[in-house]
Coordinates of C-alpha atoms in Angstrom, one line a residue:
X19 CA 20.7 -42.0 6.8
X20 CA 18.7 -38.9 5.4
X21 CA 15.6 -40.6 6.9
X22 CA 17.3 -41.0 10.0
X23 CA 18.7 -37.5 10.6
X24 CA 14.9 -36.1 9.5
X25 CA 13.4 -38.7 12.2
X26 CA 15.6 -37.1 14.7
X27 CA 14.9 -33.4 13.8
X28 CA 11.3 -33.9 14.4
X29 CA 11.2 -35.5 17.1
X30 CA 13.8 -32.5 18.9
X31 CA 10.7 -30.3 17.1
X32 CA 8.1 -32.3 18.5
X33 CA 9.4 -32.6 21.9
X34 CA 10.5 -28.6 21.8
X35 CA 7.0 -27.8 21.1
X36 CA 5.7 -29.7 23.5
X37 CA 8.1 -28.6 26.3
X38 CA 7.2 -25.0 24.7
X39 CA 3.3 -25.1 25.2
X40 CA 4.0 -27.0 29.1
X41 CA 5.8 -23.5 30.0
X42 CA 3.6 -21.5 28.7
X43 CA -0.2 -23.2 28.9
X44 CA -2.4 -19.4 28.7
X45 CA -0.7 -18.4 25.6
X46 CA -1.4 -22.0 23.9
X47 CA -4.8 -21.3 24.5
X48 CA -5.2 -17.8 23.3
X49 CA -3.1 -18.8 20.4
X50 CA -5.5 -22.3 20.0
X51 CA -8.8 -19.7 19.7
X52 CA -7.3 -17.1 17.6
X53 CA -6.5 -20.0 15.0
X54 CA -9.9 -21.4 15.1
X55 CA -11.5 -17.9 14.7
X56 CA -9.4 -17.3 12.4
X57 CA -10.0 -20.6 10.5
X58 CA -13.9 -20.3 11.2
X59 CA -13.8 -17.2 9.6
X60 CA -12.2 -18.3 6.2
X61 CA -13.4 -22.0 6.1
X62 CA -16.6 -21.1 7.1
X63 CA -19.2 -21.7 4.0
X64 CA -16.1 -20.7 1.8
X65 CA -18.4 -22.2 -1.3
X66 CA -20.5 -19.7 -1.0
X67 CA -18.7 -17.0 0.0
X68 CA -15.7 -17.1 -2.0
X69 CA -14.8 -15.1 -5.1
X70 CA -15.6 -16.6 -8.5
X71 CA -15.6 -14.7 -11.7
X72 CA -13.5 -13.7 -14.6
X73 CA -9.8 -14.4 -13.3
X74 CA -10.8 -17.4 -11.2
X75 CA -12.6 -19.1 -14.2
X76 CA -9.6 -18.4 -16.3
X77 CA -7.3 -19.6 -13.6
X78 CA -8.9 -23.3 -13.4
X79 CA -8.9 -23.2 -17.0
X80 CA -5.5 -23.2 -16.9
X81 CA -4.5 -25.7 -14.4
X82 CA -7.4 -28.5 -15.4
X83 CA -5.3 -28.0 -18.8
X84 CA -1.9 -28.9 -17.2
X85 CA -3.4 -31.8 -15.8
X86 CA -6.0 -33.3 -18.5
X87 CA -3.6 -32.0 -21.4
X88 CA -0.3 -32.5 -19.9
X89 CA 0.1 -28.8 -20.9
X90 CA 3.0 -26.6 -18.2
X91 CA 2.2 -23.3 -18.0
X92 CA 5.2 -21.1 -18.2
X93 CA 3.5 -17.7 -17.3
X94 CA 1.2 -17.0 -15.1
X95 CA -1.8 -14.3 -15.0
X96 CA -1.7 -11.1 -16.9
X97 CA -1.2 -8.5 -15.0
X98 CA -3.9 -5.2 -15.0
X99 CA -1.7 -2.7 -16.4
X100 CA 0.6 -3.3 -19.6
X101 CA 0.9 -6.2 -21.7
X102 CA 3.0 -8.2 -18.4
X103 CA 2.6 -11.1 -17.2
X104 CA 3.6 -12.8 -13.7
X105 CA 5.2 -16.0 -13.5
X106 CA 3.5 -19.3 -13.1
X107 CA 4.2 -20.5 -9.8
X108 CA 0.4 -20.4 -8.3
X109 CA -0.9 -22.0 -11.0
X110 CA 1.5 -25.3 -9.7
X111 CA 0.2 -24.3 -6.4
X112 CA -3.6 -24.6 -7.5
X113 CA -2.9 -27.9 -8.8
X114 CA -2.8 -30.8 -6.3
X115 CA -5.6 -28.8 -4.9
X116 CA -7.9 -28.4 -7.8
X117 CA -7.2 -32.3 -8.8
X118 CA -8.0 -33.7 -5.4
X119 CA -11.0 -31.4 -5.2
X120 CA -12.2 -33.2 -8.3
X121 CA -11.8 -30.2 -10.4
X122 CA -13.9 -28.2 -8.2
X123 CA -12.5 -24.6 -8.1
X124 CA -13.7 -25.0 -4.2
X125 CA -9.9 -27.0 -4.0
X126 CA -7.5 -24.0 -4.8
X127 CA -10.0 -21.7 -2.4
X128 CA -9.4 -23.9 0.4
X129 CA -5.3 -23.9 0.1
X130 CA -5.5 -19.9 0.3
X131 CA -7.5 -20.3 3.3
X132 CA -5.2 -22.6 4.9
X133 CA -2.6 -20.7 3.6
X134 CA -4.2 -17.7 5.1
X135 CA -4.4 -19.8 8.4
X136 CA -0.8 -20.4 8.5
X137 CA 0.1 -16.9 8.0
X138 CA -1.8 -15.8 11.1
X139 CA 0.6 -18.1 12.7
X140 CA 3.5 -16.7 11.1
X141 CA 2.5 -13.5 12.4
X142 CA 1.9 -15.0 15.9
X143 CA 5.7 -16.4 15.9
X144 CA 7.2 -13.2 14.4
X145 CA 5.4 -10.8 16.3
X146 CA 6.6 -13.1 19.6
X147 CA 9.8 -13.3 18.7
X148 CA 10.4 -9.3 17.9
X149 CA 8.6 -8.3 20.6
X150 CA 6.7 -10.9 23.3
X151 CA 3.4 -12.2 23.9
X152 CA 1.3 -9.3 24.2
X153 CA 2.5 -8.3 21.0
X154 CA 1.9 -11.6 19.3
X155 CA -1.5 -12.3 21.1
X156 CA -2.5 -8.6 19.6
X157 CA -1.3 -9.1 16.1
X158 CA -2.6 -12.4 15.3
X159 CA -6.0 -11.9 17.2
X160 CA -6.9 -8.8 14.5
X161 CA -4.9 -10.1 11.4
X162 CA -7.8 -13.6 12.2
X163 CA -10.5 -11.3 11.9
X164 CA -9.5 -8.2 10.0
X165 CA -12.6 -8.0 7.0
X166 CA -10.1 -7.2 4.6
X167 CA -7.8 -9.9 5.6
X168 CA -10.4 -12.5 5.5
X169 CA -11.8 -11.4 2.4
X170 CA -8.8 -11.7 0.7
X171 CA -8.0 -15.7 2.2
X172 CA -10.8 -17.6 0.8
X173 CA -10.3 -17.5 -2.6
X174 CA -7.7 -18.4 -5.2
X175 CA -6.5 -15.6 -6.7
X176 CA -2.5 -15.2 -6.8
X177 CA -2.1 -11.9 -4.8
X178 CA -4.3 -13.7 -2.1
X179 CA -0.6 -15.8 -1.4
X180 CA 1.3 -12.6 -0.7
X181 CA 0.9 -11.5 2.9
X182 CA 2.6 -15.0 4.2
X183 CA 5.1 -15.1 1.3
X184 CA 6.3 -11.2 2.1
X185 CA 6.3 -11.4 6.1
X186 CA 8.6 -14.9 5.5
X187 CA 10.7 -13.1 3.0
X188 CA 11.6 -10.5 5.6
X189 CA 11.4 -12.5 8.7
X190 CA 13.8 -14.7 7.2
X191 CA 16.3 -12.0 6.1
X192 CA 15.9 -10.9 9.5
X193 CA 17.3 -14.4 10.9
X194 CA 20.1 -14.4 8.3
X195 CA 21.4 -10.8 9.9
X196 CA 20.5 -11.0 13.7
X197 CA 20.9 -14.8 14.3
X198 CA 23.5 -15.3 11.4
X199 CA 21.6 -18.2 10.3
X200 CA 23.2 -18.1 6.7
X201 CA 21.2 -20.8 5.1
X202 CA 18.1 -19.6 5.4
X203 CA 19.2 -16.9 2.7
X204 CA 18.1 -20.2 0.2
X205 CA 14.5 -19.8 1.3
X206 CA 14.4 -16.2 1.2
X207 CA 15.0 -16.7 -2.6
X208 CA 12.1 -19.0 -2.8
X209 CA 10.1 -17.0 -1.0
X210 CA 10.9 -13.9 -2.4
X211 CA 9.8 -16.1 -6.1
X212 CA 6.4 -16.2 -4.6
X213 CA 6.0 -13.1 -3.5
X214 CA 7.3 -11.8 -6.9
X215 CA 5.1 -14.0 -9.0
X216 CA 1.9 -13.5 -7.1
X217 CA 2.4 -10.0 -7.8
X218 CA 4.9 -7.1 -9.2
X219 CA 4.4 -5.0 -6.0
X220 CA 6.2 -7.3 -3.9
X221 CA 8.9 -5.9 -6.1
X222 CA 8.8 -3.3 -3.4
X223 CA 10.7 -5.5 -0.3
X224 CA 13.9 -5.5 -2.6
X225 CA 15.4 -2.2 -0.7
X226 CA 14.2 -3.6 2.7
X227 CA 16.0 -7.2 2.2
X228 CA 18.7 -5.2 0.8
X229 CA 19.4 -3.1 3.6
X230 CA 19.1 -6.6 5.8
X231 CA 21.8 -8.2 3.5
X232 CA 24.4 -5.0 3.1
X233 CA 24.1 -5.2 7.8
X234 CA 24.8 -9.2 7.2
X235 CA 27.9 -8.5 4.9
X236 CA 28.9 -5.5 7.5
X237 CA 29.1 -7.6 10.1
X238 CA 30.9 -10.6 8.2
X239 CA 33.4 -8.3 6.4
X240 CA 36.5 -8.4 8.5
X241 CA 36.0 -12.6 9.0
X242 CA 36.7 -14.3 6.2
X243 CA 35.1 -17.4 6.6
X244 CA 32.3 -15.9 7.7
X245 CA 32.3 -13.5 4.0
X246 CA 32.9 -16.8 2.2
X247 CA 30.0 -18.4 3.6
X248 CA 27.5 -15.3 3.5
X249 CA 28.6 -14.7 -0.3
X250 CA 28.0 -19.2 -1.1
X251 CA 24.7 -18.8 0.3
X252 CA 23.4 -15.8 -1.2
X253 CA 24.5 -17.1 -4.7
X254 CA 22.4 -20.3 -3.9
X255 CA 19.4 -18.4 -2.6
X256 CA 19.7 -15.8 -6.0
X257 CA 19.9 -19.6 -7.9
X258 CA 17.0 -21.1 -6.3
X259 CA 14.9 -17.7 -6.9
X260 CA 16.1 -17.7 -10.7
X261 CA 15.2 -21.7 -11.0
X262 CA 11.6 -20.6 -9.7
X263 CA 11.7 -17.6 -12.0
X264 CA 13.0 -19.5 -14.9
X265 CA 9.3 -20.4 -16.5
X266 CA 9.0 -17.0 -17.0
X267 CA 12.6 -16.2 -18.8
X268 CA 11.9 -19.1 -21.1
X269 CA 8.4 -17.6 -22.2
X270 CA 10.1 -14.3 -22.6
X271 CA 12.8 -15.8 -24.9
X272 CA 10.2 -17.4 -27.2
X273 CA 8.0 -14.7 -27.4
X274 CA 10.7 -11.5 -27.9
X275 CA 11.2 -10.4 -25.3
X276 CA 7.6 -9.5 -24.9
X277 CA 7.3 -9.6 -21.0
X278 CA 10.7 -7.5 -20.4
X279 CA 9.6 -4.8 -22.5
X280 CA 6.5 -4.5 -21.2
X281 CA 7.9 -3.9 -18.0
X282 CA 10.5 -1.7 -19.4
X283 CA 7.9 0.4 -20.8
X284 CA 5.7 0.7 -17.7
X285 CA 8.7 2.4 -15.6
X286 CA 10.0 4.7 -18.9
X287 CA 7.1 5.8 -19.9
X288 CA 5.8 7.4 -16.7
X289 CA 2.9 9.9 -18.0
X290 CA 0.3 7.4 -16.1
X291 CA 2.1 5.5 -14.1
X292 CA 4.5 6.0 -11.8
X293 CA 6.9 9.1 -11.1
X294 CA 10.4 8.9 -10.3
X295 CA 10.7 12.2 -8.5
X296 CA 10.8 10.8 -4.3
X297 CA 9.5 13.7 -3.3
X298 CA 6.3 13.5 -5.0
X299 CA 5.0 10.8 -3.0
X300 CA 5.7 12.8 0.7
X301 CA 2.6 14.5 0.3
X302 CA 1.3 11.3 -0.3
X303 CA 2.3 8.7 2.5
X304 CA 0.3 9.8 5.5
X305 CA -2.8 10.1 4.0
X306 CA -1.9 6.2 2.0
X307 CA -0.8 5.1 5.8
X308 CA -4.0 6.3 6.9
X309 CA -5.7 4.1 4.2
X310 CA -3.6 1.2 4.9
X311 CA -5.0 1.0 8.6
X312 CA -8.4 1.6 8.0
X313 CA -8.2 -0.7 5.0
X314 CA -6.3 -3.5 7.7
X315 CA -6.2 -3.2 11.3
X316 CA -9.5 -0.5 11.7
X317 CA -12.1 -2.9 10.4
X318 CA -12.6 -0.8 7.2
X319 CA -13.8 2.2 9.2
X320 CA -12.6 5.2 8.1
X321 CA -13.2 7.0 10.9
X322 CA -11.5 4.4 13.6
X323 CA -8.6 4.1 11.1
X324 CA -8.0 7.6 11.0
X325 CA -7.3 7.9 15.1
X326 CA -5.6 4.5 15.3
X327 CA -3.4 6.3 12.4
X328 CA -2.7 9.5 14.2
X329 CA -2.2 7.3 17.8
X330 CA 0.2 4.9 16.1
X331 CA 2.3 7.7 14.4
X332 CA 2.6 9.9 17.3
X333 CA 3.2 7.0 19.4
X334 CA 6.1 5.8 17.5
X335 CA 7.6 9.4 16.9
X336 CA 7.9 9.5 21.1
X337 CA 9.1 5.9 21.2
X338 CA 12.0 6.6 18.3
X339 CA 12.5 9.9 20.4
X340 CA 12.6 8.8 24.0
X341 CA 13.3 5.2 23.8
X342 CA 15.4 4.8 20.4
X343 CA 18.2 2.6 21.8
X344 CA 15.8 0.1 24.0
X345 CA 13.1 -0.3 20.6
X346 CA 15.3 -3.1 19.6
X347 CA 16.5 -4.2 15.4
X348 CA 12.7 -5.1 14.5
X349 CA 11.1 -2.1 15.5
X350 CA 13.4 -0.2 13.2
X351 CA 12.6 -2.4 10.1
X352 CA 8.7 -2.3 10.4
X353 CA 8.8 1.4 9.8
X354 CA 11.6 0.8 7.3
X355 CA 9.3 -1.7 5.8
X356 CA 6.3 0.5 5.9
X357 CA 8.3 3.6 4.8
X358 CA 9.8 1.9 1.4
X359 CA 5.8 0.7 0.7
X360 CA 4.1 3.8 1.3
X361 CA 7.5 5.6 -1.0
X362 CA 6.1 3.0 -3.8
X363 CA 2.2 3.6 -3.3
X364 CA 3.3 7.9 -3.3
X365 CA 4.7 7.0 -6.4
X366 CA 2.6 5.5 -8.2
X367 CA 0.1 7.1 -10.0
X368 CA -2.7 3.9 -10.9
X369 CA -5.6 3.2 -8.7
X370 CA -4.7 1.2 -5.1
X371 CA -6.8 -1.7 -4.7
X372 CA -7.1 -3.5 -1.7
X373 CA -5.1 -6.8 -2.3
X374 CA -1.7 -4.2 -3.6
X375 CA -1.1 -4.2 -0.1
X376 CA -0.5 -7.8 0.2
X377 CA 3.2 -7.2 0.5
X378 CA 2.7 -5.1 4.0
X379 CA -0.5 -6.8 5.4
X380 CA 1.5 -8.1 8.3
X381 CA 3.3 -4.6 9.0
X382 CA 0.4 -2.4 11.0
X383 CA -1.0 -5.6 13.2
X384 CA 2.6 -6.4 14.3
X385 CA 3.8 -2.6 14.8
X386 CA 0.7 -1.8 16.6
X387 CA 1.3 -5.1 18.7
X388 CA 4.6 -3.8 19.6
X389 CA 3.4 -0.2 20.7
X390 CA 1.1 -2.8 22.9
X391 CA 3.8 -4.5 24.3
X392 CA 6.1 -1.5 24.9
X393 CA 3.6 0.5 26.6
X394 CA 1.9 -2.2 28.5
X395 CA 3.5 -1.7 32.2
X396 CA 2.1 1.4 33.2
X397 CA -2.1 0.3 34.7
X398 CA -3.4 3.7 33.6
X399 CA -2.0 3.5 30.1
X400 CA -3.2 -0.2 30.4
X401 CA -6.6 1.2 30.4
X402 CA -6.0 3.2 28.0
X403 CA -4.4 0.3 25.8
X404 CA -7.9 -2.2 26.5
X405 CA -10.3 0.6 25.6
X406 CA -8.2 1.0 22.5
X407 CA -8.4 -3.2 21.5
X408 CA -12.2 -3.1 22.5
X409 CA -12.9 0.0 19.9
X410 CA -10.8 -2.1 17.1
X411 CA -12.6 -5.0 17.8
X412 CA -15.9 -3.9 17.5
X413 CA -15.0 -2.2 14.5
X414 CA -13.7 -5.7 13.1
X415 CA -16.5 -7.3 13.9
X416 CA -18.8 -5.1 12.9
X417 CA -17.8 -5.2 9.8
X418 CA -17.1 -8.5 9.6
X419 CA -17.2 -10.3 6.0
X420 CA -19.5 -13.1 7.7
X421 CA -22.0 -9.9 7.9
X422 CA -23.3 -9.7 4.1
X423 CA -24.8 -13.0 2.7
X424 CA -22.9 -15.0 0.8
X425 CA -22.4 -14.0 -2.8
X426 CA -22.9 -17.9 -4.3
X427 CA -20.8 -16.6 -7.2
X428 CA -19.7 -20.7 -7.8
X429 CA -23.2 -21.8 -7.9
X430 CA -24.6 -19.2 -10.5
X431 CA -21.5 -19.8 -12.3
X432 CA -22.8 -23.8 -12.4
X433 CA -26.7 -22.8 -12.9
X434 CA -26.2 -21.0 -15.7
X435 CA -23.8 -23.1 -17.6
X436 CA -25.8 -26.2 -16.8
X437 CA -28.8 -23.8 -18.5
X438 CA -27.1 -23.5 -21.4
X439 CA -25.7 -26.8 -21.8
X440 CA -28.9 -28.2 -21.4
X441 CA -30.3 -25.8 -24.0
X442 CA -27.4 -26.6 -26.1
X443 CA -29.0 -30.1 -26.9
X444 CA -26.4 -32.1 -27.5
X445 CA -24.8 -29.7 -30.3
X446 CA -22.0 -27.3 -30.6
X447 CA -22.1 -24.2 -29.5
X448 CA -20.3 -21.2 -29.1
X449 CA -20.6 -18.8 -25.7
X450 CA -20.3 -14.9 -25.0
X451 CA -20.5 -12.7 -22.4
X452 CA -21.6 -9.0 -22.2
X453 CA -20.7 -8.3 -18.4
X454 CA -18.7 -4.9 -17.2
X455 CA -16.3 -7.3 -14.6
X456 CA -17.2 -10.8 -16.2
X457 CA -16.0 -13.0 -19.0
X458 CA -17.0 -16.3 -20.3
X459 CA -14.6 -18.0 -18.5
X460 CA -16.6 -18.8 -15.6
X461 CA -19.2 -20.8 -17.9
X462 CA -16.5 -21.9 -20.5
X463 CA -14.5 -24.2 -17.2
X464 CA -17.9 -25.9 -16.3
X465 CA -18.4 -26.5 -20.4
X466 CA -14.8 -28.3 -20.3
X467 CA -15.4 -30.5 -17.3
X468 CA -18.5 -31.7 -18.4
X469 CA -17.7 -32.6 -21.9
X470 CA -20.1 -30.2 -23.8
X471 CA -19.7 -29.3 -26.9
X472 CA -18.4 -25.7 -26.5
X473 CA -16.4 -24.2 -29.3
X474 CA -14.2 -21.1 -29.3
X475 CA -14.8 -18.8 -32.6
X476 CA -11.5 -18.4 -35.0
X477 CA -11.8 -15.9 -37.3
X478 CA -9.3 -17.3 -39.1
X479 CA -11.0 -20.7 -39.4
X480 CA -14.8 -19.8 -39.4
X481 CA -16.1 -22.8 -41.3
X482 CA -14.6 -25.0 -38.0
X483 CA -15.1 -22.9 -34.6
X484 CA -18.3 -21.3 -36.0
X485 CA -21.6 -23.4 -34.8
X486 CA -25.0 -22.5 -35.9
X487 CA -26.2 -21.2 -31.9
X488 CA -24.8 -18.6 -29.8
X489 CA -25.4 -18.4 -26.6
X490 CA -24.7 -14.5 -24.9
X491 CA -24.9 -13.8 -20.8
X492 CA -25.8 -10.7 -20.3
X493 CA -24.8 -9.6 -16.9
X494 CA -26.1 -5.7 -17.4
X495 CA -29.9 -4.3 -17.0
X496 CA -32.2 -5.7 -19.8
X497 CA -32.0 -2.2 -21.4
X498 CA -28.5 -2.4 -21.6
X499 CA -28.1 -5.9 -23.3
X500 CA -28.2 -6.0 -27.5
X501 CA -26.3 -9.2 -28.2
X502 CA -26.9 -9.1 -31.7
X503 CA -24.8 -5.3 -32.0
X504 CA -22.1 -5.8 -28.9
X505 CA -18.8 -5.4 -30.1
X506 CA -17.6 -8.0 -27.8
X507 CA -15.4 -10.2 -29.9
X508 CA -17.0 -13.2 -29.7
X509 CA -20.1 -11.9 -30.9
X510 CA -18.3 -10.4 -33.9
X511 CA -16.9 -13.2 -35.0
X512 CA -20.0 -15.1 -35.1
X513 CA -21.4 -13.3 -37.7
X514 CA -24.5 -11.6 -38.6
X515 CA -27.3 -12.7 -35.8
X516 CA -30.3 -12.5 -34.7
X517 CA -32.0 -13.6 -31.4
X518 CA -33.6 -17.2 -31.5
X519 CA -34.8 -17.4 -27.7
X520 CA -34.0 -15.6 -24.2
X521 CA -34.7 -16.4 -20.8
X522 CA -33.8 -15.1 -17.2
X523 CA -31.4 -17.4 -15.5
X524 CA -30.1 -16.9 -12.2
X525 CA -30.4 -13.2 -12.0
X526 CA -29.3 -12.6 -15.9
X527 CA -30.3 -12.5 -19.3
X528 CA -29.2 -15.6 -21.5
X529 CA -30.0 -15.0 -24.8
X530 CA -29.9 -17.6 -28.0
X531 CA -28.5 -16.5 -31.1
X532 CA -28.8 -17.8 -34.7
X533 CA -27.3 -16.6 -37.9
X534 CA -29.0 -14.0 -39.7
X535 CA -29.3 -15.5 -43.3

């Protein structure tokens, strides 16, 4: 019977869709190209091009374990500030990936590409749906071929899984309180699991589904059945985002509470974190909104990003002024949206990398869409409006990711642990790095799937993980590199040393250590 009713609701999907692309055969096509340029863009050599060093290495490590050793993670990565750790779910995401890509880490790449594929469509269908076609065609065309985006969705890293899992958080809560589409709260939690496990920022769209749940229970207070229903459905999607959380609880009960205090410390103790005074971070969110644009939507030009900032912000501020009533819901919760992030970025005090945007991504392609579709009657403004999109597209392209060579991270990953495995002869060895954004990891997964004979060092148990050859990468100028004195651990515990043999392998120095009787 299940079977049956699924039959029939793809078939009313298949036979909407194709009744939907009949109607409307020009925005197919423009949506058709803006997918492939976008795919094109991530697929494209993604061997080559995609990121792999020390969390990727350690990432495959991880998952190859799970399946080889039957061995669940229950956390995730650590995370780069405090002893925390997110939860596991993108290591369960790598997986089927990884295994059917034989254990290449080109498998998990390829899923965030897709991934990253898909969530240009999501932004395509939200986008259309808030605001119409020119607002959709606009957003998706420059979140395919941002730099920044694409950068970010061709290679496995868990923040990478953000953007789509934080735009469907949202868009989601959004159909729970304008469509009433109570249900759907389920997947928010699940979503909201992804978001939060990919990474702690997302912890940032809490007041913005909040606000989007307090309007639903507005609205539903004064019908009961409607209240009843709203408050079942939350409670299942809290339960299906504790079930996905759950891995984590269970590590945290095991290991003392280790992971909740960590977290507890990073928001007490605030010397070098974040501040809890609001009205520090005012000073602070034009010039990060400024950032975020020419980070996203500008092409990473500073100078582009900086007009398209002070265009979009004075744009809105007429729109909210003039038009308020005729903006519509959606308008209102992009700059709510944005508002609450660039609140958290004011307040925090750390570095702000790139990918820590990954929970607003969508936010300035969609809003600037919208400005687009609001503004797009008038021919002279229309001008105005294609000059505009010709400048941002330039910039985009210009600085396009497919511009710089490919960085064939993978493949000196693979040279240089087939060196040493080679060099290895057979016997066991033990393997170090010296690298300033490098570990061993990278070598250490290629070790593992080809069955040579690499060994970690134990202090503890020296006479067992300590082999008579070292082998050290050093990924820093010649000068810089004395493997026998680095106080890298794994050189420590080797012991006295002394060098046995070096060569030049792939742009670095591999060294060969003995013991130094």
């Amino acid at each position: 019977m299940a079977k049956i009713e699924l039959g029939k609701r793809i078939n009313q999907i298949f036979k909407k869709t194709k009744g939907w692309v009949k109607d409307h055969p020009k925005e197919t096509v423009l949506l058709v190209l803006i997918i492939l340029v976008g795919a094109f863009l991530r697929l494209y050599k993604i061997d080559q091009y995609m990121t792999f060093l020390g969390d990727e290495g350690r990432d495959v490590i991880i998952v190859r374990r799970l399946w080889v050793e039957a061995h669940p993670p229950l956390i995730g990565p650590g995370t780069s500030i405090g002893n925390m750790y997110l939860g596991p779910l993108y290591y369960y995401m790598m997986a089927i990936p990884l295994l059917i890509a034989n254990y290449s880490p080109v498998g998990p790449a390829v899923m965030v590409a897709l991934l990253g594929v898909l969530t240009i469509f999501l932004v395509w269908w939200v986008a259309r749906e808030w605001f119409g076609g020119i607002a959709a065609f606009f957003a998706a065309f420059f979140y395919a071929i941002s730099p920044t985006v694409v950068i970010y969705s061709r290679s496995s890293w868990n923040p990478n899984i953000m953007p789509f899992f934080a735009l469907a958080s949202i868009y989601l809560m959004w159909r729970v309180w304008s469509k009433k589409e109570l249900r759907l709260l389920i997947l928010a939690g699940i979503s909201f699991a992804f978001v939060v496990q990919s990474h702690y920022l997302g912890l940032a769209l809490i007041p913005v589904m909040g606000i989007l749940w307090l309007l639903t229970f507005w609205q539903a207070k004064k019908d009961k059945k409607e209240k009843r229903k709203l408050i079942m459905n939350t409670i299942w999607g809290v339960a299906a985002f504790a079930i996905l959380m759950s891995p984590l609880l269970i590590f945290d009960i095991r290991h003392n509470w280790q992971n909740f205090n960590a977290i507890k410390q990073f928001f007490t103790v605030r010397q070098d974190t974040v501040s809890i005074k609001p009205w520090n971070a005012i000073p602070k969110m034009y010039p990060r909104f400024e950032d975020i644009n020419a980070r996203l939507i500008a092409g990473r030009d500073v100078e582009v990003g900086k007009w398209t900032t002070i265009i979009v912000t004075g744009i809105c501020a007429f729109l909210v002024l003039t038009k308020r009533k005729k903006l519509g819901s959606a308008f209102y919760l992009l700059i709510v949206w944005m508002g609450f992030a660039l609140l958290g970025f004011g307040l925090y005090k750390q570095n702000i990398f790139d990918h820590y945007y990954g929970f607003v991504f969508a936010v300035p392609f969609i809003l600037t869409g919208a400005i687009y579709q609001k503004l797009y009657k008038n021919n002279i403004v229309k001008i105005l409006l294609v000059i505009g999109f010709l400048i941002l597209a330039y910039a985009n392209f210009s600085n396009s990711a497919l511009n710089v060579g490919p960085n064939n991270q993978l493949k000196r990953s693979q040279d240089i642990a087939a060196f040493i495995r080679d060099r290895a002869n057979g016997q066991r060895f033990n393997i170090a790095t010296i690298s300033e954004r490098n570990n061993r990891d990278v070598y250490q997964y290629f070790f593992q799937v080809w069955g040579a004979k690499v060994v970690d060092t134990d202090p503890n148990a020296v006479a067992y993980t300590v082999t008579d050859q070292l082998f050290v990468v050093c990924e820093k100028p010649k000068e810089k590199c004395d493997p026998t004195h680095d106080p890298s651990a794994w050189i420590a515990n080797f012991g006295w040393s002394k060098i046995l043999d070096q060569w030049e392998v792939s742009g670095v120095i591999v060294y060969k250590l003995g013991h130094n009787k």
